[in-house]
Coordinates of C-alpha atoms in Angstrom, one line a residue:
Chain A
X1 CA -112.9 -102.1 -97.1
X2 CA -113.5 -100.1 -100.3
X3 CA -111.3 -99.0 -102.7
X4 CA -111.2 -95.4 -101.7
X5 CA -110.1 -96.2 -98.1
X6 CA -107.6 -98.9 -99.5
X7 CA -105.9 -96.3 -101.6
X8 CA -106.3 -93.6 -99.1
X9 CA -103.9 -95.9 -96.9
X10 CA -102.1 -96.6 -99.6
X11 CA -101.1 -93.2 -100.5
X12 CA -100.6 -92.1 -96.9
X13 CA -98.0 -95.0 -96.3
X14 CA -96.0 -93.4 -99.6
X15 CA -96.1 -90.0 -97.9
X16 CA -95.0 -91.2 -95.1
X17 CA -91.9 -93.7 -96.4
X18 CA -91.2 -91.4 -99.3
X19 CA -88.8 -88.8 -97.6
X20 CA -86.6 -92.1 -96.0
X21 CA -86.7 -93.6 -98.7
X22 CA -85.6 -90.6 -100.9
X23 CA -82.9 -90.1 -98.2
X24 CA -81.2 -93.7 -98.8
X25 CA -81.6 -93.9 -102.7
X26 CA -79.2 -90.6 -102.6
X27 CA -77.3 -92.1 -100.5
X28 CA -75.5 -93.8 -103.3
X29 CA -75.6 -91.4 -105.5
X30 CA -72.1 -90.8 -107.0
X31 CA -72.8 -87.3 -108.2
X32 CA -73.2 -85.6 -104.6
X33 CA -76.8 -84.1 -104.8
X34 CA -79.9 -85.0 -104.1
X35 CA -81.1 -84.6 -107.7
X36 CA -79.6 -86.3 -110.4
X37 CA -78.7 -89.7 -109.7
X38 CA -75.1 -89.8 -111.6
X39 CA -74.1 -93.4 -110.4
X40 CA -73.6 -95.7 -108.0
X41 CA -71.2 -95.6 -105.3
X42 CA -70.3 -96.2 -101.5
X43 CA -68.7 -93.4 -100.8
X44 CA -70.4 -91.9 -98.5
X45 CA -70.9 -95.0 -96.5
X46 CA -67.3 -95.0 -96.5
X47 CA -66.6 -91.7 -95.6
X48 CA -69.0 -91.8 -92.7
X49 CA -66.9 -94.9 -91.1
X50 CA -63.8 -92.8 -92.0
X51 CA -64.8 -90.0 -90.2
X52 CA -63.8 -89.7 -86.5
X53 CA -65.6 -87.2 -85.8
X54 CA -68.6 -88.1 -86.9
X55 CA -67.7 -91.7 -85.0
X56 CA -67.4 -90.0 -81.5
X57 CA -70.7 -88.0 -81.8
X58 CA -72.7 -90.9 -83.0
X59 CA -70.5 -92.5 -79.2
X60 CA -71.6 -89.7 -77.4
X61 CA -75.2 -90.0 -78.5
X62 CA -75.4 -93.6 -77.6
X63 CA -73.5 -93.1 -74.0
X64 CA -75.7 -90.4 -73.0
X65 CA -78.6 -92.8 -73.9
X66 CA -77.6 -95.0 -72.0
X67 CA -76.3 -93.4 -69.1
X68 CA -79.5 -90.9 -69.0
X69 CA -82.1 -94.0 -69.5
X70 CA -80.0 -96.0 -66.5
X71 CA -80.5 -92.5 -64.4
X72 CA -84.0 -92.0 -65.1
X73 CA -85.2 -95.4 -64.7
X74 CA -84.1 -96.0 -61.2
X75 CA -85.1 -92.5 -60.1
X76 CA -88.2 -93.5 -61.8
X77 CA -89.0 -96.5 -60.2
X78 CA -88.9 -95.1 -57.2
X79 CA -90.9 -92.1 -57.6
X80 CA -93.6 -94.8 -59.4
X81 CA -93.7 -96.9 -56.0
X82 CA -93.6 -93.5 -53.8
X83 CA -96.7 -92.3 -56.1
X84 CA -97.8 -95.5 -55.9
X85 CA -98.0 -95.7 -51.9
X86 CA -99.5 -92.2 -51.4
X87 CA -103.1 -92.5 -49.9
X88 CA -104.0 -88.8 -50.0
X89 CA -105.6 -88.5 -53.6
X90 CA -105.0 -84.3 -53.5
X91 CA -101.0 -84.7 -52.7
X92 CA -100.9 -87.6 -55.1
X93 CA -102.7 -85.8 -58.2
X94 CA -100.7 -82.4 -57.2
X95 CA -97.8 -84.6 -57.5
X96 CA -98.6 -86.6 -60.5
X97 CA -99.5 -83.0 -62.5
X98 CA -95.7 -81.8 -61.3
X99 CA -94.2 -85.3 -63.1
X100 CA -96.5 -84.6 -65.8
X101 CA -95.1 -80.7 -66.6
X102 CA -91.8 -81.9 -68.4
X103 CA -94.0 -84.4 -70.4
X104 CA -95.9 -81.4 -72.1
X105 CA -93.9 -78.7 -72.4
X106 CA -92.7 -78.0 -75.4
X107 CA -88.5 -78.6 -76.0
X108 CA -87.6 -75.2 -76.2
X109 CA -89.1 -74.3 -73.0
X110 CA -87.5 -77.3 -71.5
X111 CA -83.7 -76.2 -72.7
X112 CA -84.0 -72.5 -72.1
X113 CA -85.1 -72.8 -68.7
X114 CA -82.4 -75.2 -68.3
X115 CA -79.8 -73.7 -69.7
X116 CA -80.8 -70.4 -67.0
X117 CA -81.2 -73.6 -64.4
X118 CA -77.1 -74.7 -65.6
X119 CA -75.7 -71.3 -65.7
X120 CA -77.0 -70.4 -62.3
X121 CA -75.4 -73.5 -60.5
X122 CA -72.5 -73.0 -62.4
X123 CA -72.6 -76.0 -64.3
X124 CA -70.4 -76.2 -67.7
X125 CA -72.1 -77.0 -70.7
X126 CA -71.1 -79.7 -71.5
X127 CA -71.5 -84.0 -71.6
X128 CA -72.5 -83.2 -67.6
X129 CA -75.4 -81.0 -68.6
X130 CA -76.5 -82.9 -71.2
X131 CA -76.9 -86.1 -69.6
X132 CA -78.4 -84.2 -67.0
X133 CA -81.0 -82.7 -69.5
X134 CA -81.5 -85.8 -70.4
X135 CA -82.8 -87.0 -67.3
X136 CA -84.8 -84.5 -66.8
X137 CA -87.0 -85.5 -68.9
X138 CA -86.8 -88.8 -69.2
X139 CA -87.7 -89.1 -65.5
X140 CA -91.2 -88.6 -65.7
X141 CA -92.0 -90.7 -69.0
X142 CA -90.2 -93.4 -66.9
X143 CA -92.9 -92.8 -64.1
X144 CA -95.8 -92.6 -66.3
X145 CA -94.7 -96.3 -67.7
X146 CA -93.9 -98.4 -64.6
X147 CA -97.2 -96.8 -62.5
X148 CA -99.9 -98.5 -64.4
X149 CA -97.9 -101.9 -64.0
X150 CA -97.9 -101.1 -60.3
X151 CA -101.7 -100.9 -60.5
X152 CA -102.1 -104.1 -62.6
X153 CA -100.1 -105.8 -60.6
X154 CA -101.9 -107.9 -57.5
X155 CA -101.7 -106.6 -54.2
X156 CA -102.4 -108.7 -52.0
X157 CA -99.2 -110.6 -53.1
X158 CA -97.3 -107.7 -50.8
X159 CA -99.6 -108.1 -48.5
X160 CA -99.2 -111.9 -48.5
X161 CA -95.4 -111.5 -48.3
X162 CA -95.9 -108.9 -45.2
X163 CA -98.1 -111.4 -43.6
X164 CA -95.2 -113.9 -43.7
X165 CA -92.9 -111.6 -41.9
X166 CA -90.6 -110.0 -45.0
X167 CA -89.0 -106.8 -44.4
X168 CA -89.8 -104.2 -46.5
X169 CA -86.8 -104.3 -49.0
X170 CA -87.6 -108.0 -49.1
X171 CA -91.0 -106.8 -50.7
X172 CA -89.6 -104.2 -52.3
X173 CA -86.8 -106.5 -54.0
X174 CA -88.7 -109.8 -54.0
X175 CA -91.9 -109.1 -54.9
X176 CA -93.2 -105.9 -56.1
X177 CA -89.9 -105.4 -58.5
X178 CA -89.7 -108.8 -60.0
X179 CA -93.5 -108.2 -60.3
X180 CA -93.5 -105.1 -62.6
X181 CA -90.4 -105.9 -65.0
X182 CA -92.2 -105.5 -67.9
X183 CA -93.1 -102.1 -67.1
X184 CA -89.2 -101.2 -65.8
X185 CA -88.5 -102.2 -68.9
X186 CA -90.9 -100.6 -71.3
X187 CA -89.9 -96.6 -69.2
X188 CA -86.3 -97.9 -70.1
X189 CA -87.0 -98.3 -73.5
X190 CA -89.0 -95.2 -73.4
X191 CA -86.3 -93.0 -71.9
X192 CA -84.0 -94.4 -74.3
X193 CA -86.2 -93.4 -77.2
X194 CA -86.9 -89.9 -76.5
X195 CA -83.4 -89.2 -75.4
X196 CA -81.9 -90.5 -79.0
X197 CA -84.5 -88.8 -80.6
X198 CA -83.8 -85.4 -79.0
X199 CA -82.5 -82.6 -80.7
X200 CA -84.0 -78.9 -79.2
X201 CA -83.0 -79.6 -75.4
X202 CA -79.7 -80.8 -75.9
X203 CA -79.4 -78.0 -78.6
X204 CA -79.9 -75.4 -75.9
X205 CA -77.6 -76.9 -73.0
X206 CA -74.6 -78.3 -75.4
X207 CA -72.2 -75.6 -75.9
X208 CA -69.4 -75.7 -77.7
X209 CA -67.3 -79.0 -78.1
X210 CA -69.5 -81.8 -77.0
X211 CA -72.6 -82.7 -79.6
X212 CA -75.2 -85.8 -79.9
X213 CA -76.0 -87.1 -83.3
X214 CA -79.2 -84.8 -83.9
X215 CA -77.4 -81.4 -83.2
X216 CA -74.5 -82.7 -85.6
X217 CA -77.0 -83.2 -88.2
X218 CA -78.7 -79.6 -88.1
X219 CA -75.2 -78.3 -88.2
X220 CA -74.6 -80.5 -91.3
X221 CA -78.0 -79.5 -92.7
X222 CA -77.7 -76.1 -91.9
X223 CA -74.2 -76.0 -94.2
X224 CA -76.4 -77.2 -97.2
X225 CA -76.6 -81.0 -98.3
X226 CA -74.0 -83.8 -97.8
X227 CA -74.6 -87.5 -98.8
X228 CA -73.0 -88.7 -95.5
X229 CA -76.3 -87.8 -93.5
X230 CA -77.7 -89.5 -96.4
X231 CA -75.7 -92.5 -95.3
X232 CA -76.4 -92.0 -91.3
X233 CA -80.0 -91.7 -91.9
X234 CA -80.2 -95.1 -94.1
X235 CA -77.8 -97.0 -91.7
X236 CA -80.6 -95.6 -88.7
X237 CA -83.7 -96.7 -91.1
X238 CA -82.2 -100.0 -91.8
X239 CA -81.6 -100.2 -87.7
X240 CA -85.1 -99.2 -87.1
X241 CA -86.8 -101.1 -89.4
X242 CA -85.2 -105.0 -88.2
X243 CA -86.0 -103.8 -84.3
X244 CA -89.7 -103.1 -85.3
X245 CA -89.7 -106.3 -87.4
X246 CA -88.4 -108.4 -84.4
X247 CA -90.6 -106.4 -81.7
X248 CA -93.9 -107.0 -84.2
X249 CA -93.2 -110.8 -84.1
X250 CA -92.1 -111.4 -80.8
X251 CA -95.4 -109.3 -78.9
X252 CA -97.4 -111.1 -81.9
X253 CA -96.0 -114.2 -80.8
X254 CA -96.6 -113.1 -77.1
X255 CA -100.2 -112.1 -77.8
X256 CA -101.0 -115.7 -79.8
X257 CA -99.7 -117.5 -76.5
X258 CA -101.7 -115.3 -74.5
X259 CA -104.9 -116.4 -76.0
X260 CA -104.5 -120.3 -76.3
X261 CA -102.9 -120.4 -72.6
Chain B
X1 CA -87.4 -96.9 -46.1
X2 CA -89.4 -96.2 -49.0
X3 CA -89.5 -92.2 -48.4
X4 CA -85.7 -92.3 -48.3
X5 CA -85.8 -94.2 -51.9
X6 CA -88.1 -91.3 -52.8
X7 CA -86.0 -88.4 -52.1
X8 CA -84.2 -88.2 -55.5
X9 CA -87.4 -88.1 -57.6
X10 CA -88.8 -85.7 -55.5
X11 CA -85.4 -83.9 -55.8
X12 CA -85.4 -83.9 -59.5
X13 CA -88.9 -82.6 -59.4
X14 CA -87.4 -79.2 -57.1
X15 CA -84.7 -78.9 -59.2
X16 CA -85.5 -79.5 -62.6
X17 CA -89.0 -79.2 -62.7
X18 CA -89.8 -76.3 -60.1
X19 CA -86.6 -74.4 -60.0
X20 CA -86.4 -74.1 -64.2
X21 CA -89.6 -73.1 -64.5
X22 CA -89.3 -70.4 -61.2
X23 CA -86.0 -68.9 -63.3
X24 CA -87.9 -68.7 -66.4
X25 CA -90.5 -66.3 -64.5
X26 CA -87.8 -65.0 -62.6
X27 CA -85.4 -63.8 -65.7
X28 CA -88.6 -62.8 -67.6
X29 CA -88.6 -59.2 -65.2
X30 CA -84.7 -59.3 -66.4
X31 CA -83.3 -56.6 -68.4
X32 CA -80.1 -57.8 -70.2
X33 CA -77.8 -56.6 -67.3
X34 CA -79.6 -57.8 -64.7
X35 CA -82.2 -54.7 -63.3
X36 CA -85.8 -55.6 -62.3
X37 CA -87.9 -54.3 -65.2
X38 CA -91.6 -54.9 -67.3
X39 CA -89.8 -53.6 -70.1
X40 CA -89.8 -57.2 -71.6
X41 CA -93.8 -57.8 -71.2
X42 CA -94.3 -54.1 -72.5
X43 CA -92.5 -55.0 -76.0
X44 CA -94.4 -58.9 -76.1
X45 CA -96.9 -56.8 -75.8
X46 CA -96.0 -54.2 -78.2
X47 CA -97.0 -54.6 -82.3
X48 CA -94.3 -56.8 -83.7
X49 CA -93.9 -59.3 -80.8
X50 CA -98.1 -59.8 -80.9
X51 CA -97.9 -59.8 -84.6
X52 CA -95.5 -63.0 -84.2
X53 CA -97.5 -64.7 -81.9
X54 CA -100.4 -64.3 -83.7
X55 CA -98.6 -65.5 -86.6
X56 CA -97.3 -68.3 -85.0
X57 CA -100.5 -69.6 -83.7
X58 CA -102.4 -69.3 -87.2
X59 CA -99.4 -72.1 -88.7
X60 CA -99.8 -74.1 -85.5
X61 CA -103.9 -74.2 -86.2
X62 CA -103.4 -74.5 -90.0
X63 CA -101.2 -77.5 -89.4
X64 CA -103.7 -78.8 -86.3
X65 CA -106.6 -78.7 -88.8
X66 CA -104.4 -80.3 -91.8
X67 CA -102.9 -82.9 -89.6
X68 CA -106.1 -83.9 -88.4
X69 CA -107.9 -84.2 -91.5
X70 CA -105.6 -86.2 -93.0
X71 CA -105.4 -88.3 -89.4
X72 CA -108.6 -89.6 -88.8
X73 CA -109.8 -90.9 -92.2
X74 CA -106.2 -92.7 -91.6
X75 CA -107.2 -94.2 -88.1
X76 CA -110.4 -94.9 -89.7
X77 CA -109.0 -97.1 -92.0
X78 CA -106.7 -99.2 -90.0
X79 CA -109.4 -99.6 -87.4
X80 CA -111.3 -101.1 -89.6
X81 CA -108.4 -103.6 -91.0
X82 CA -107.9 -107.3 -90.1
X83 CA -104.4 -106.3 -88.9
X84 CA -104.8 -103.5 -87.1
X85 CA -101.4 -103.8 -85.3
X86 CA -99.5 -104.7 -88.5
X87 CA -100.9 -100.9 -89.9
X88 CA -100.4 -99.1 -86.8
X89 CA -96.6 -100.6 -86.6
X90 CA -95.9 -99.1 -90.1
X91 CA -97.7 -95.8 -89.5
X92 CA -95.4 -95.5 -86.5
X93 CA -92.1 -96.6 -88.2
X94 CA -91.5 -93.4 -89.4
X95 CA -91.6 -91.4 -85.9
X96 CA -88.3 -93.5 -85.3
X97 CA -86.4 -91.9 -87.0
X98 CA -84.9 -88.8 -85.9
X99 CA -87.2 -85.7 -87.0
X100 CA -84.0 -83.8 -87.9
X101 CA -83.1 -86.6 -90.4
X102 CA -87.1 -86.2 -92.0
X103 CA -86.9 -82.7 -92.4
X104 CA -83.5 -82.8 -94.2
X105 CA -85.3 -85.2 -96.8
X106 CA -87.6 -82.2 -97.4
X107 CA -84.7 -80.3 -98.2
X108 CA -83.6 -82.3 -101.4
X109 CA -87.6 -83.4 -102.0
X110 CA -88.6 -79.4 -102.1
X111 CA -85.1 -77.9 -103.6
X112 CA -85.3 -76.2 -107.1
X113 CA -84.0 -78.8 -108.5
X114 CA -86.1 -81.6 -106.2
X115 CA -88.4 -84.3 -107.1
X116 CA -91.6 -82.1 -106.7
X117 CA -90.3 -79.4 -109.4
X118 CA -89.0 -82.3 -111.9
X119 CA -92.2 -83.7 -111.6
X120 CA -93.6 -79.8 -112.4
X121 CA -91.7 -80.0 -115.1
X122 CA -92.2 -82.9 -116.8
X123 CA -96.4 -82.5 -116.8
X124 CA -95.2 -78.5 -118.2
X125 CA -95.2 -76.7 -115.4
X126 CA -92.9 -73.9 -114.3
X127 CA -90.2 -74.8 -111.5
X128 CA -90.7 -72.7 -108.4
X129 CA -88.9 -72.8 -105.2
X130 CA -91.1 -74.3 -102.8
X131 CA -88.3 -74.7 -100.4
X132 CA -87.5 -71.6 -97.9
X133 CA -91.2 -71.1 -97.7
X134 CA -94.2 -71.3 -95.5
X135 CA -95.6 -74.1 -97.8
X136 CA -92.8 -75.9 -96.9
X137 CA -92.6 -75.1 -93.3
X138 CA -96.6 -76.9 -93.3
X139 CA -95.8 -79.3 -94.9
X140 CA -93.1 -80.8 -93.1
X141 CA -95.0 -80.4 -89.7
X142 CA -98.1 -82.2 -91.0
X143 CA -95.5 -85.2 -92.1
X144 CA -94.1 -85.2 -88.8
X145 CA -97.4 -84.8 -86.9
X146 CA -99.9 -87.4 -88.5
X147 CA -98.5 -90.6 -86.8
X148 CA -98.6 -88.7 -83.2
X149 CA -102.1 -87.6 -84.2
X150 CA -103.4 -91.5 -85.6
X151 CA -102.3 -93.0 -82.5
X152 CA -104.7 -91.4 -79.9
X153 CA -107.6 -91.8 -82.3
X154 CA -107.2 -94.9 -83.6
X155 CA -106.8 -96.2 -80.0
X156 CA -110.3 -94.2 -78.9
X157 CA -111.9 -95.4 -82.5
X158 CA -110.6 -99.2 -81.2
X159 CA -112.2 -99.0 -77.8
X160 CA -115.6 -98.0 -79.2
X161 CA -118.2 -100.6 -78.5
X162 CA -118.7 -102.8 -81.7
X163 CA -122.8 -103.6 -80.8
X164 CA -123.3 -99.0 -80.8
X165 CA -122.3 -99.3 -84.3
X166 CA -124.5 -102.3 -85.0
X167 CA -127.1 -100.6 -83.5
X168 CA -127.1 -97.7 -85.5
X169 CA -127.1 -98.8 -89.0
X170 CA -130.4 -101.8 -87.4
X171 CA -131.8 -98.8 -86.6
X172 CA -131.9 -97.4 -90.0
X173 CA -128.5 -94.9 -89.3
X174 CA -126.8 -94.5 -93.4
X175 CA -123.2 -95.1 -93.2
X176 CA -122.1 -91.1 -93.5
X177 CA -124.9 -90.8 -90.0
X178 CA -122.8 -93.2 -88.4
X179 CA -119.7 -91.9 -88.8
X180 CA -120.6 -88.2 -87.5
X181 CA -123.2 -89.4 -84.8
X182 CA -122.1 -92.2 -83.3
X183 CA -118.1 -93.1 -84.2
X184 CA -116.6 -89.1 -84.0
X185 CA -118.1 -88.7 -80.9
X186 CA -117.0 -91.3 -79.1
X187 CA -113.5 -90.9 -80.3
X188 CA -113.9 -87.4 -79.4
X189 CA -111.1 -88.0 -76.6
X190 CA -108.6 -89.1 -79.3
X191 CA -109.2 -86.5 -81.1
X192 CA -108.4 -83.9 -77.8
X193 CA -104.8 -86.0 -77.1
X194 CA -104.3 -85.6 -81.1
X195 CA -104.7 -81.9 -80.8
X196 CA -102.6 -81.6 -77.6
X197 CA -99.7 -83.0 -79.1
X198 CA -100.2 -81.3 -82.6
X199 CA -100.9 -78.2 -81.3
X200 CA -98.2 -77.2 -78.8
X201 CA -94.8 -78.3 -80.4
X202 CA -96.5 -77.1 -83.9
X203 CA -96.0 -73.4 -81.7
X204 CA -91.9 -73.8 -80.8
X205 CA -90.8 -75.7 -84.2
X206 CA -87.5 -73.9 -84.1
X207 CA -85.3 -76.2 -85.9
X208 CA -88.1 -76.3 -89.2
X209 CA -88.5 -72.6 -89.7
X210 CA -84.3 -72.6 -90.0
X211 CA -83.9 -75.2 -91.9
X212 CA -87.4 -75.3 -94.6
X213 CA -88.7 -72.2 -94.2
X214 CA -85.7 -69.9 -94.3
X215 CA -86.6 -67.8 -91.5
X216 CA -89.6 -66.9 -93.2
X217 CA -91.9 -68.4 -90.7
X218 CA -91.5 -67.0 -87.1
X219 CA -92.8 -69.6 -84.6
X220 CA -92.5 -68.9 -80.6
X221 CA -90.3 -70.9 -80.6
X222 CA -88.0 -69.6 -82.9
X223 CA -88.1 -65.9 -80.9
X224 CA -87.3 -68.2 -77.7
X225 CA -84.2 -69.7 -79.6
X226 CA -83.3 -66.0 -81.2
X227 CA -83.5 -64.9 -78.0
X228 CA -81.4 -67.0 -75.8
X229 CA -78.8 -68.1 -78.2
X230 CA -78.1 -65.6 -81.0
X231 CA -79.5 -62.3 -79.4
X232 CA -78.2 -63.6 -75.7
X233 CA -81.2 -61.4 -74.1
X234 CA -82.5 -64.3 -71.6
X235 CA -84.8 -62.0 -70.2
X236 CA -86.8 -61.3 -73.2
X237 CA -86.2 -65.4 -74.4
X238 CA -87.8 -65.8 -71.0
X239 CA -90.9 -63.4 -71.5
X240 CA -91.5 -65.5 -74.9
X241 CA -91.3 -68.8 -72.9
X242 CA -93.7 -67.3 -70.0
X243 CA -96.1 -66.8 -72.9
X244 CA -95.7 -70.0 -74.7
X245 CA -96.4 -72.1 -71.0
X246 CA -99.6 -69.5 -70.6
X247 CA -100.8 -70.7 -74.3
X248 CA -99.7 -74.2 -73.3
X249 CA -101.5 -74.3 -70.0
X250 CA -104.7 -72.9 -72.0
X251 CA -104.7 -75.7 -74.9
X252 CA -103.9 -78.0 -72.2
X253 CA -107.4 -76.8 -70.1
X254 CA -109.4 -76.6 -73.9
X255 CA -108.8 -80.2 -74.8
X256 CA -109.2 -81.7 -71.0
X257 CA -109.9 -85.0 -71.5
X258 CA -112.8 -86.8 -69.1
X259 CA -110.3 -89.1 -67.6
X260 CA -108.3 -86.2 -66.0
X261 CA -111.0 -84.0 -64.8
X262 CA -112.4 -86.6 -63.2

């Protein structure tokens, strides 16, 4: 490790931390730009509580996380164990390239042919269409996550159970669930990742009344600069950061177990 | 039993996966009140509509090329740390936190009266606005972009056999002969995945040419968005999009990695 590479990384992880960081030393600016720092003040952490508005959206976003994530997980799970259970390799890999479209095309595609897909069924826009968006394309990252656990996981354990005369759902329920958790779990988490993070799908399908955090914030951005996303976006960092911290010690701790046991 | 738990994946796959798609194709022979028509593909295909895309996919290269060469010298790096994970996690950090949120930093880092022109300042130079420009509109997609792009390569720089490297510098390889012969192209894959995911949202960044650029950089995907929420004309939104999957389905064939032509 030479110097150049250290301060190679070292400059990268300032790129990198510099615009949050930027974002939450503003954020107590008392003179209301992003330029001169005139003072101290918590104002805009204030404000942001204050504001009901602003209180329901950052609701919404979370409800439609959750409710979407919930969605996609179980229809998930059982398109992973139908995928899973398909002998023929062409009707499994034409089916696996199907779940795969929503994974890479890009957002805009995904909410204009959705909002064509809404308006034709006669859906409002709306909460409804938006946790539907939602799980449209949470669905297949949910899929993607639990299948290699299926694969990991040790067969002849169903078959073992089969052997001993349990029905299917006792299998199903029993053995080959309890058996891929982790991976439930991690196309959960997944799901509810991309769907807080998404702003260009529910942009397209939202219309006018209901709005999740990220489309709030372009309208806010697009009106010029207020310290209250200032405030949002530190309270999110500060969020952020404590999960990663507990997540790196506990699959550290995970992995040290792993490797004396 | 287990087809009937299947029938409402493969009923999300119909309808949101096949039917959107079908309506996208469908709408794209729309005029705006309805009448079957090539009118749409005849103005893609006209001057300003190629102009665009070819506009469009010099930025999305340009950033591609950018994000990549800052991106594996990066994976590089932490690969060759004693913890790996720790680096990765704190590369990563960042893509937590909503891209909207990023970009708005840009806003106050890039403004007149921003960090970047006090700085200017201060060492003499002139202020200029760097904001509302295609600098700007770069370099907020190559911040976004590097994490996505050092994961897939530092995961295919990880899995490279240890005793290849060890082999080439016993075998008299320099250090620089290692690195282009033996370590880039065995993380060849990574790279591939890097440019996938670089490449096709760097096409339909919508949100960053109206916020950063000021509508001076015209992306795909900001016709798309013109198209079907400002302009209303779904038919020629929908051409765009036909156009964008085509491009998309092309990258997608170009970078094919070995594990899924298999």
């Amino acid at each position: 490790m030479n110097t150049l590479s250290k301060s190679f990384l070292t400059l990268m992880i300032i790129f990198l931390y510099f615009p949050i960081l930027y974002l939450a030393f503003y954020s107590f600016n008392a003179g209301g730009t992003m330029s001169n720092f005139d003072g101290f003040t918590l104002d805009y952490y204030k404000s942001v509580i204050e504001n009901k508005a602003l209180m329901t959206v950052l609701m919404n976003t979370i409800a439609v996380a959750l409710i979407s994530s919930g969605i996609s997980t179980v229809i998930g799970l059982f398109g992973a164990l139908f995928l899973y259970f398909i002998r023929q390799r062409y009707v499994k890999n034409t089916l696996l390239t199907l779940n795969n479209v929503l994974i890479v095309s890009p957002d805009v595609i995904i909410g204009a042919s959705l909002l064509i897909l809404f308006s034709l069924f006669g859906i409002t826009l709306g909460s409804v269409s938006v946790i539907l968006a939602h799980v449209a394309f949470s669905v297949p990252i949910v899929v993607l996550m639990i299948l290699p656990s299926l694969y990991q996981q040790n067969n002849n354990l169903v078959l073992a159970a089969q052997d001993l005369g349990a029905s299917a759902w006792d299998v199903l329920t029993k053995v080959l669930i309890p058996n891929i958790k982790p991976g439930i779990f991690a196309g959960f988490l997944m799901a509810l990742t991309y769907s807080l993070d998404d702003f260009a799908v529910t942009f397209f399908v939202t219309g006018n009344g209901f709005s999740t955090l990220s489309v709030e914030i372009y309208a806010m951005a697009r009106r010029g600069i207020t310290l209250e996303i200032n405030a949002i976006s530190t309270v999110i960092f500060v969020v952020v950061l404590i999960i990663a911290i507990i997540y790196y010690f506990v699959s550290d701790k995970n992995i040290k177990r792993g490797k004396t046991t | 039993m287990k087809r009937v738990l299947a029938i409402p994946y493969l009923l999300w796959m119909v309808v949101f996966v096949i039917l959107p798609i079908s309506f996208m194709i469908y709408y794209s022979f729309n005029d705006m009140s309805g009448n079957l028509t090539l009118q749409n593909y005849a103005e893609f295909l006209s001057s300003n509509y190629l102009k665009m895309t070819l506009n469009s996919f010099w930025y999305a290269f340009l950033i591609t090329v950018i994000t990549l060469l800052i991106s594996y010298p990066l994976a590089l790096v932490i690969s060759r740390l004693k913890h790996k994970t720790f680096w990765l996690l704190i590369i990563i950090i960042p893509t937590w936190i909503n891209i909207l949120l990023k970009t708005y930093a840009f806003i106050g880092i890039l403004g007149i009266n921003g960090v970047v022109n006090t700085i200017f300042e201060t060492i003499g130079l002139t202020q200029i606005q760097l904001l509302f420009s295609d600098f700007a509109f770069i370099t907020v997609a190559v911040y976004i972009f590097i994490p996505f792009m050092v994961l897939p390569i530092f995961n295919s720089i990880n899995g490279i056999n240890k005793n290849l490297i060890s082999a080439s510098y016993d075998l008299g390889a320099s250090k620089w002969e290692t690195l282009t012969r033996v370590i880039f192209p065995l993380s060849l894959e990574g790279v591939k995945s890097g440019i996938q995911i670089t490449f096709i949202p760097a096409l339909s960044l919508f949100m960053l040419s109206r916020l950063v650029a000021g509508n001076k950089v015209v992306t795909l995907g900001t016709a798309i968005e013109q198209q079907f929420l400002i302009n209303e004309n779904w038919g020629m939104g929908s051409t765009v999009g036909v156009f964008l999957i085509l491009f998309m389905v092309f990258v997608m064939l170009a970078t094919r990695t070995k594990k899924e032509s298999v």
